[in-house]
PDB file of C-alpha atoms in Angstrom:
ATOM      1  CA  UNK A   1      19.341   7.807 -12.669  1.00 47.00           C
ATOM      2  CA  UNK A   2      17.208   7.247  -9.672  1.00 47.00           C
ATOM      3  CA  UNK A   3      14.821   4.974 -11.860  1.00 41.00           C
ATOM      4  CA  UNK A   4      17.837   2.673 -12.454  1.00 44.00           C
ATOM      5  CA  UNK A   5      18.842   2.498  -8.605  1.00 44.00           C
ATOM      6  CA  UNK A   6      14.683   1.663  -7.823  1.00 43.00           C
ATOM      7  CA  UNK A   7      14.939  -0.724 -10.544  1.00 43.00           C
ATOM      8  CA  UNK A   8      18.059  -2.407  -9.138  1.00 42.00           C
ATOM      9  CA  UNK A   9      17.097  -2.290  -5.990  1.00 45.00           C
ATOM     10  CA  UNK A  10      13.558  -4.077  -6.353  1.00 42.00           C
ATOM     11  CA  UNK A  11      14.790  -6.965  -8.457  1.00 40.00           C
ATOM     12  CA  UNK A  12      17.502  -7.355  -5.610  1.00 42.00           C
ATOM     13  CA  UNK A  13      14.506  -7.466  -3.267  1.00 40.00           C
ATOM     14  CA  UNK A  14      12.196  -9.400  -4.931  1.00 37.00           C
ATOM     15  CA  UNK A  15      14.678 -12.236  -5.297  1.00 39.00           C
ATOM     16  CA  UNK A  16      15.084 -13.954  -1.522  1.00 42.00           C
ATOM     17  CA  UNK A  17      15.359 -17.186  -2.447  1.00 44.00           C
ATOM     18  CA  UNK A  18      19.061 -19.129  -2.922  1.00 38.00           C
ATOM     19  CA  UNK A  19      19.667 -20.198  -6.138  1.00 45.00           C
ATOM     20  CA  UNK A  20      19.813 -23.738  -7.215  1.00 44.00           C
ATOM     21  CA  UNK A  21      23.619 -24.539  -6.940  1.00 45.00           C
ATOM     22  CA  UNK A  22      24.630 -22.035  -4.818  1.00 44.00           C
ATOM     23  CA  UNK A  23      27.149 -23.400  -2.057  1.00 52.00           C
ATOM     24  CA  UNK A  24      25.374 -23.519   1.305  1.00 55.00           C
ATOM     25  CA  UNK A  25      25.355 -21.452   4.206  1.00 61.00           C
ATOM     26  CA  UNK A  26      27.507 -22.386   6.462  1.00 65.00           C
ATOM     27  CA  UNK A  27      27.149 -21.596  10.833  1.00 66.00           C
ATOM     28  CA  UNK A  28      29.904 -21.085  12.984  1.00 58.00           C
ATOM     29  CA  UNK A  29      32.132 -21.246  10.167  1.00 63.00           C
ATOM     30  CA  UNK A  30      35.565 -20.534  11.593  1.00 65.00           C
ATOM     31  CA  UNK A  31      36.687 -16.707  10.440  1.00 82.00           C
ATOM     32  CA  UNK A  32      40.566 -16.173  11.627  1.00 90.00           C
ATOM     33  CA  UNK A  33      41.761 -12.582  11.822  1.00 92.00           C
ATOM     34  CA  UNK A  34      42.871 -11.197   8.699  1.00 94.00           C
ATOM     35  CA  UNK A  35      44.585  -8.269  10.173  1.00 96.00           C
ATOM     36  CA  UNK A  36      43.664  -5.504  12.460  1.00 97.00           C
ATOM     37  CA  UNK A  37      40.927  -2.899  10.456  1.00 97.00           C
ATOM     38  CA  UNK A  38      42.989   0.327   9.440  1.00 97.00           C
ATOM     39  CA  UNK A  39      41.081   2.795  12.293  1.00 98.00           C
ATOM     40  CA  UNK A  40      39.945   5.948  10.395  1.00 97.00           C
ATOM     41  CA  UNK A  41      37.191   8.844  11.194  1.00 96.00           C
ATOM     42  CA  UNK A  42      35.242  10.038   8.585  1.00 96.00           C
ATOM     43  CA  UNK A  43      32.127  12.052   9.355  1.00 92.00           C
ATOM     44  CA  UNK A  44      32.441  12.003  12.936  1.00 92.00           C
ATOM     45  CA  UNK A  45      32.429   8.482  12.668  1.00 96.00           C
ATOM     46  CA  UNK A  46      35.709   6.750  14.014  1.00 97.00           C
ATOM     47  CA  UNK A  47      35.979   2.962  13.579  1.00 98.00           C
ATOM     48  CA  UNK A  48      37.767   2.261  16.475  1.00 97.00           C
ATOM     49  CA  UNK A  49      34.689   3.940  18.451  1.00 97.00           C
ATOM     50  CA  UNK A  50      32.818   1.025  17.388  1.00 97.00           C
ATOM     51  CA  UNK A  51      34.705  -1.362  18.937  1.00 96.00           C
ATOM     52  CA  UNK A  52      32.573  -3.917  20.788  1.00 96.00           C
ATOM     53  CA  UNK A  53      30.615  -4.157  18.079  1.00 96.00           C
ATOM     54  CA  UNK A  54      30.812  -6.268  14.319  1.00 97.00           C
ATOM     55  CA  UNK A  55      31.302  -3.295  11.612  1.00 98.00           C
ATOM     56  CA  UNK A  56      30.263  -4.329   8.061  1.00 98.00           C
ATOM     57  CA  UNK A  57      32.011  -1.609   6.017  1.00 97.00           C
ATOM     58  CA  UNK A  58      31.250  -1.387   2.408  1.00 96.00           C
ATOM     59  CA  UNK A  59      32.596   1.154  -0.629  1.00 94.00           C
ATOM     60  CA  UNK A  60      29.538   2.317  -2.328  1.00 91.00           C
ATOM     61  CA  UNK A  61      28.849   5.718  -4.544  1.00 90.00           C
ATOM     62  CA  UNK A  62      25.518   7.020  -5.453  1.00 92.00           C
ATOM     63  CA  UNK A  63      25.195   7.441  -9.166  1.00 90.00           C
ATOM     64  CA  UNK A  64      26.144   3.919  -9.335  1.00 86.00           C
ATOM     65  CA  UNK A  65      24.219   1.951 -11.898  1.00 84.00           C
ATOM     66  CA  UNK A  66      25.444  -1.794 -11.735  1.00 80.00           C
ATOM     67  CA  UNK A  67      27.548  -2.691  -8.345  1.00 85.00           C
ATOM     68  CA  UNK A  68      26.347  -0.264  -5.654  1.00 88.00           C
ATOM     69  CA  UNK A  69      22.537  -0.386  -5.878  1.00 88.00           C
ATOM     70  CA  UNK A  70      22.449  -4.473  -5.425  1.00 89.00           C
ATOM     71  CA  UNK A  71      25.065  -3.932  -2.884  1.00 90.00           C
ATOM     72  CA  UNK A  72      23.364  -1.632  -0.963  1.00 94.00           C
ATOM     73  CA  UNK A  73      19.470  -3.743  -1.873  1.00 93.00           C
ATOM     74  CA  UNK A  74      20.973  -6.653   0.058  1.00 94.00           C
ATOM     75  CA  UNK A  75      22.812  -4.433   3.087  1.00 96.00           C
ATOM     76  CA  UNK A  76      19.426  -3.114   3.671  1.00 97.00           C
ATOM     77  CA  UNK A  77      17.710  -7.026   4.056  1.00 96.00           C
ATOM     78  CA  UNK A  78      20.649  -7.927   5.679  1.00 97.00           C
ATOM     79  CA  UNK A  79      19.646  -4.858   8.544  1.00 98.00           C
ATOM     80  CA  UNK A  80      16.428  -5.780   8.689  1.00 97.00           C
ATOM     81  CA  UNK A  81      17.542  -9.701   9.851  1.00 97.00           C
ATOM     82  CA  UNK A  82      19.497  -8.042  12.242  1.00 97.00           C
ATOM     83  CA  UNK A  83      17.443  -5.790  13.588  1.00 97.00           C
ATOM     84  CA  UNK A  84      14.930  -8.640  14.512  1.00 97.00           C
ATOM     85  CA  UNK A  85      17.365 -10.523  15.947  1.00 96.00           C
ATOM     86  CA  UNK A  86      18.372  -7.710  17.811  1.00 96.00           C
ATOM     87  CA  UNK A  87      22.435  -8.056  17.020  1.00 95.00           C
ATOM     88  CA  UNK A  88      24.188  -4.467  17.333  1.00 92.00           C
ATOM     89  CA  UNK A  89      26.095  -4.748  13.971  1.00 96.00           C
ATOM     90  CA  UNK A  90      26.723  -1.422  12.693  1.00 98.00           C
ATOM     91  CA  UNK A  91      26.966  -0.773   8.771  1.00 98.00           C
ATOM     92  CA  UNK A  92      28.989   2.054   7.518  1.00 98.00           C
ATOM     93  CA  UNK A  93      29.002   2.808   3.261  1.00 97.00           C
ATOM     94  CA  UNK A  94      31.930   4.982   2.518  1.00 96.00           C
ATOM     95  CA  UNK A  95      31.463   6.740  -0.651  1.00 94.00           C
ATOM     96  CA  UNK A  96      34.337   6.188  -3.190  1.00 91.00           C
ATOM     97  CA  UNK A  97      32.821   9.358  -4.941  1.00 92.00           C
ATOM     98  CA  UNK A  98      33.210  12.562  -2.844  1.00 92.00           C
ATOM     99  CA  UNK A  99      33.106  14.758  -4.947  1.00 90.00           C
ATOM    100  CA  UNK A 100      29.525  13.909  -6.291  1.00 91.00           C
ATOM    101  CA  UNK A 101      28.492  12.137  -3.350  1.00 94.00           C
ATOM    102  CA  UNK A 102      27.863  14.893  -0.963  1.00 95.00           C
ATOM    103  CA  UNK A 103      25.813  14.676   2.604  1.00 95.00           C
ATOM    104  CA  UNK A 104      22.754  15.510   1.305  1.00 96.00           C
ATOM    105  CA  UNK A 105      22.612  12.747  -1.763  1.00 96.00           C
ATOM    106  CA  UNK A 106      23.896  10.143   0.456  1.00 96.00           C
ATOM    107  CA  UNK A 107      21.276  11.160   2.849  1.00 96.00           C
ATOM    108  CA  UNK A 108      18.569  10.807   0.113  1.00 96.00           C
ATOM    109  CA  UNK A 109      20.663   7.604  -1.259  1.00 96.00           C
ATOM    110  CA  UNK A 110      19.959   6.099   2.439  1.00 97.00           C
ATOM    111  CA  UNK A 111      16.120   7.244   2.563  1.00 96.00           C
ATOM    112  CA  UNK A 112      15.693   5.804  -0.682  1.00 95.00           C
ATOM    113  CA  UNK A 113      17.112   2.284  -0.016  1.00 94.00           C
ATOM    114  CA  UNK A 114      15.504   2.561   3.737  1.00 95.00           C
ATOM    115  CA  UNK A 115      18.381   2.638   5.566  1.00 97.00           C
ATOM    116  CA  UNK A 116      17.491   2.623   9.417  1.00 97.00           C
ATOM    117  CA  UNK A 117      19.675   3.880  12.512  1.00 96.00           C
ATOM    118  CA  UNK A 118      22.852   2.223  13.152  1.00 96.00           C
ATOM    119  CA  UNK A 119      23.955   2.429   9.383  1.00 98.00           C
ATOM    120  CA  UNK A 120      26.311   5.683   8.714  1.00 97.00           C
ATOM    121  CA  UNK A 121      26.792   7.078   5.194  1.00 97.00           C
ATOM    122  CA  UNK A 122      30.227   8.274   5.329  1.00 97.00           C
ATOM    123  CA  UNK A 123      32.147  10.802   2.991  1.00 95.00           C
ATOM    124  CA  UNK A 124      34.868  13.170   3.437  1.00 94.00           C
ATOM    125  CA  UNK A 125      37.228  15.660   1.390  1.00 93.00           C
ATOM    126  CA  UNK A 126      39.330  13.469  -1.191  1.00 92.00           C
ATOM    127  CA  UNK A 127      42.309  14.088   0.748  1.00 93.00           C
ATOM    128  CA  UNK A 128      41.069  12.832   3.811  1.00 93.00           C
ATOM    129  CA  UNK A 129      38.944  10.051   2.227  1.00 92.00           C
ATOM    130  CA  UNK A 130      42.384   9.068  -0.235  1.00 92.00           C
ATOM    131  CA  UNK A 131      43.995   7.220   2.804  1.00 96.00           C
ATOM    132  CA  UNK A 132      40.824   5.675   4.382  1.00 95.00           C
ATOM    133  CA  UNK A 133      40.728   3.993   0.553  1.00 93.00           C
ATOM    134  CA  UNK A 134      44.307   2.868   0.093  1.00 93.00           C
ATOM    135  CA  UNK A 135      44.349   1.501   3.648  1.00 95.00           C
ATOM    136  CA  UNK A 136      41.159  -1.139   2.510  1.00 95.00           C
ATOM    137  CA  UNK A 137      42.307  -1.673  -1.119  1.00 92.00           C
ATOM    138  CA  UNK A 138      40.036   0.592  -2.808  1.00 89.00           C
ATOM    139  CA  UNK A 139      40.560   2.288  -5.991  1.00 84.00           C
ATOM    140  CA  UNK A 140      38.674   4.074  -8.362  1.00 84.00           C
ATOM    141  CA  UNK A 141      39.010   3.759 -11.883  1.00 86.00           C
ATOM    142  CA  UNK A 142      36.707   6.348 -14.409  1.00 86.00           C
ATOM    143  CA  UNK A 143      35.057   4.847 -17.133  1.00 86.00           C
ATOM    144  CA  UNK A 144      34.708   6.706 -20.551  1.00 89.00           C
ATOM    145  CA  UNK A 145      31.095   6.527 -20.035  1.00 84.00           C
ATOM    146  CA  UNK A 146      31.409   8.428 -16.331  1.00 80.00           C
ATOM    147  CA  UNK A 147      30.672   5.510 -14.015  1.00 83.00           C
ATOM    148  CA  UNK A 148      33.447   4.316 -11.943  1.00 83.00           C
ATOM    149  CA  UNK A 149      35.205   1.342 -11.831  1.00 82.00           C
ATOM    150  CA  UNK A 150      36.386   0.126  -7.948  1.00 82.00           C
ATOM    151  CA  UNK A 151      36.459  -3.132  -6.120  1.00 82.00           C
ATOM    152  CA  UNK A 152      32.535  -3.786  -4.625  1.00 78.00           C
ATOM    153  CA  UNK A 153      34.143  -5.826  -1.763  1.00 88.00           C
ATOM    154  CA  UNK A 154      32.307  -5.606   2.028  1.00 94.00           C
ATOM    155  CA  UNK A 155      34.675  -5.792   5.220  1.00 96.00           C
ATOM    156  CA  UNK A 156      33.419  -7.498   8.316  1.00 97.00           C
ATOM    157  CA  UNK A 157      35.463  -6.575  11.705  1.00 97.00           C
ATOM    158  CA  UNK A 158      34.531  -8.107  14.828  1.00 97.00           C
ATOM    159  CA  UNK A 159      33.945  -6.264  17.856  1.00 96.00           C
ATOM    160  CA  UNK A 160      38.004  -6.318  18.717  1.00 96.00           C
ATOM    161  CA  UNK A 161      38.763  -4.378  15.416  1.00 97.00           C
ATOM    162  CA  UNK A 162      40.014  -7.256  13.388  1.00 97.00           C
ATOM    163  CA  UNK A 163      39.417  -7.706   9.799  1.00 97.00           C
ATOM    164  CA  UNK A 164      37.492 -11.646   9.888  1.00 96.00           C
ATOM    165  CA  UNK A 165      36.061 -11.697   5.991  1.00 95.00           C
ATOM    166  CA  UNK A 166      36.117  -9.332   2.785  1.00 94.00           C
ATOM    167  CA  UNK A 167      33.675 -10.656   0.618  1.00 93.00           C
ATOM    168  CA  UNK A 168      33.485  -9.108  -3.070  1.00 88.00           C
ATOM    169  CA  UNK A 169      30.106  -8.654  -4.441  1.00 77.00           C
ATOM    170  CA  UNK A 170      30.052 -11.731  -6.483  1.00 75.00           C
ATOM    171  CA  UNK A 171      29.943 -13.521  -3.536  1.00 77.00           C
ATOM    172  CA  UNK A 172      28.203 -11.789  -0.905  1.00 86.00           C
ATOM    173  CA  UNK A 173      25.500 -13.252   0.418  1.00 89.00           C
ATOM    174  CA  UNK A 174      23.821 -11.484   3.073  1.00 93.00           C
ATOM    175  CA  UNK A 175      22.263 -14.495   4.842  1.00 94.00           C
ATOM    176  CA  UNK A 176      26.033 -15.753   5.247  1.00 93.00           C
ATOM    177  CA  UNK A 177      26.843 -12.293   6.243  1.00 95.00           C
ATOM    178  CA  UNK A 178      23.968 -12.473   8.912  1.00 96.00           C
ATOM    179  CA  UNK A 179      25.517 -16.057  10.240  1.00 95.00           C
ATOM    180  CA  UNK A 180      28.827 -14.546  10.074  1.00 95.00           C
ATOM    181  CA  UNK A 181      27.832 -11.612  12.487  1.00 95.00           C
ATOM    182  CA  UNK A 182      25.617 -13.739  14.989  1.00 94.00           C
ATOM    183  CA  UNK A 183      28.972 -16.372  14.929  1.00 93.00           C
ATOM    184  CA  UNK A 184      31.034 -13.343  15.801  1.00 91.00           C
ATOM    185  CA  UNK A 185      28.027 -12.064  18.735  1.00 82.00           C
ATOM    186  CA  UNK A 186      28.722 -15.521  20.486  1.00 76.00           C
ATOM    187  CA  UNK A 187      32.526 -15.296  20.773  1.00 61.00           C
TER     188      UNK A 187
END
């Protein structure tokens, strides 16, 4: 399995160009509220502790083969950018797979994809987890062949808690996701 999350995540890597015919980026792009972000505390993390700051919040497991491993490839370039730039987004994955995902494999998920400080793998017991999923419009959906189906959809909150984009795998980009956060910095 871990070959299949390298392999994923290198040809995510590798490719840092746009594509031809791929909409452009687009700065300062106006991003109303969607709604206030459903606070929860998982791990000794609580979202509304993190207020001040953009959240990018993103429902991720770790034997994922398809979804997850891209997902989390491009989080990690999209740290990197803002790192250098020196924004203080914070990233939190929440696992959609407790019961396999426990702290130590989403420690080694995080090593493995080089996740650096400021990004929080979180997890919890399914009954405290079950609310923190319905509340974002996750669901999980098990496969015949043992994978599991759920949404791969990313949640940016500004700095006042509010909900300003979901973007769904297909089309997250994380250089849009990097203007997105630096628009949201300047507000």
């Amino acid at each position: 399995m871990r070959w299949i999350f390298l392999f994923w995540a290198a040809l995510a890597l590798a490719h840092e160009e746009r594509p031809a015919g791929v909409s452009p980026l687009t700065r300062n792009a106006p991003m109303p509220a969607i709604r206030m972000a459903p606070d929860f505390a998982l791990d000794g993390v609580r979202l509304s502790g993190l207020r001040g700051r953009p959240v990018l919040i993103a429902f991720i497991y770790t034997s994922c083969t398809s979804a997850c491993p891209l997902l989390s490839a491009r989080m990690a370039r999209l740290q990197k950018k803002l790192i250098a730039a020196r924004l203080p987004a914070v990233l939190l994955s929440v696992t959609v797979d407790p019961q396999r995902d426990d702290a130590a494999t989403l420690a080694r998920f995080a090593e493995a994809i080089g996740a650096r400080p400021g990004w929080h793998f979180l997890r919890d017991e399914p009954a405290q987890l079950a609310p923190v999923l319905a509340a974002y419009d996750e669901w999980t959906h098990v496969l015949p062949s043992g994978e599991l189906d759920h949404p791969a959809r990313l949640h940016l909150i500004d700095g006042a808690g509010r909900v300003r984009e979901i973007y769904s795998l297909a089309f997250f980009d994380e250089e849009q996701a990097f203007l997105d956060i630096a628009a949201l910095e300047k507000k």
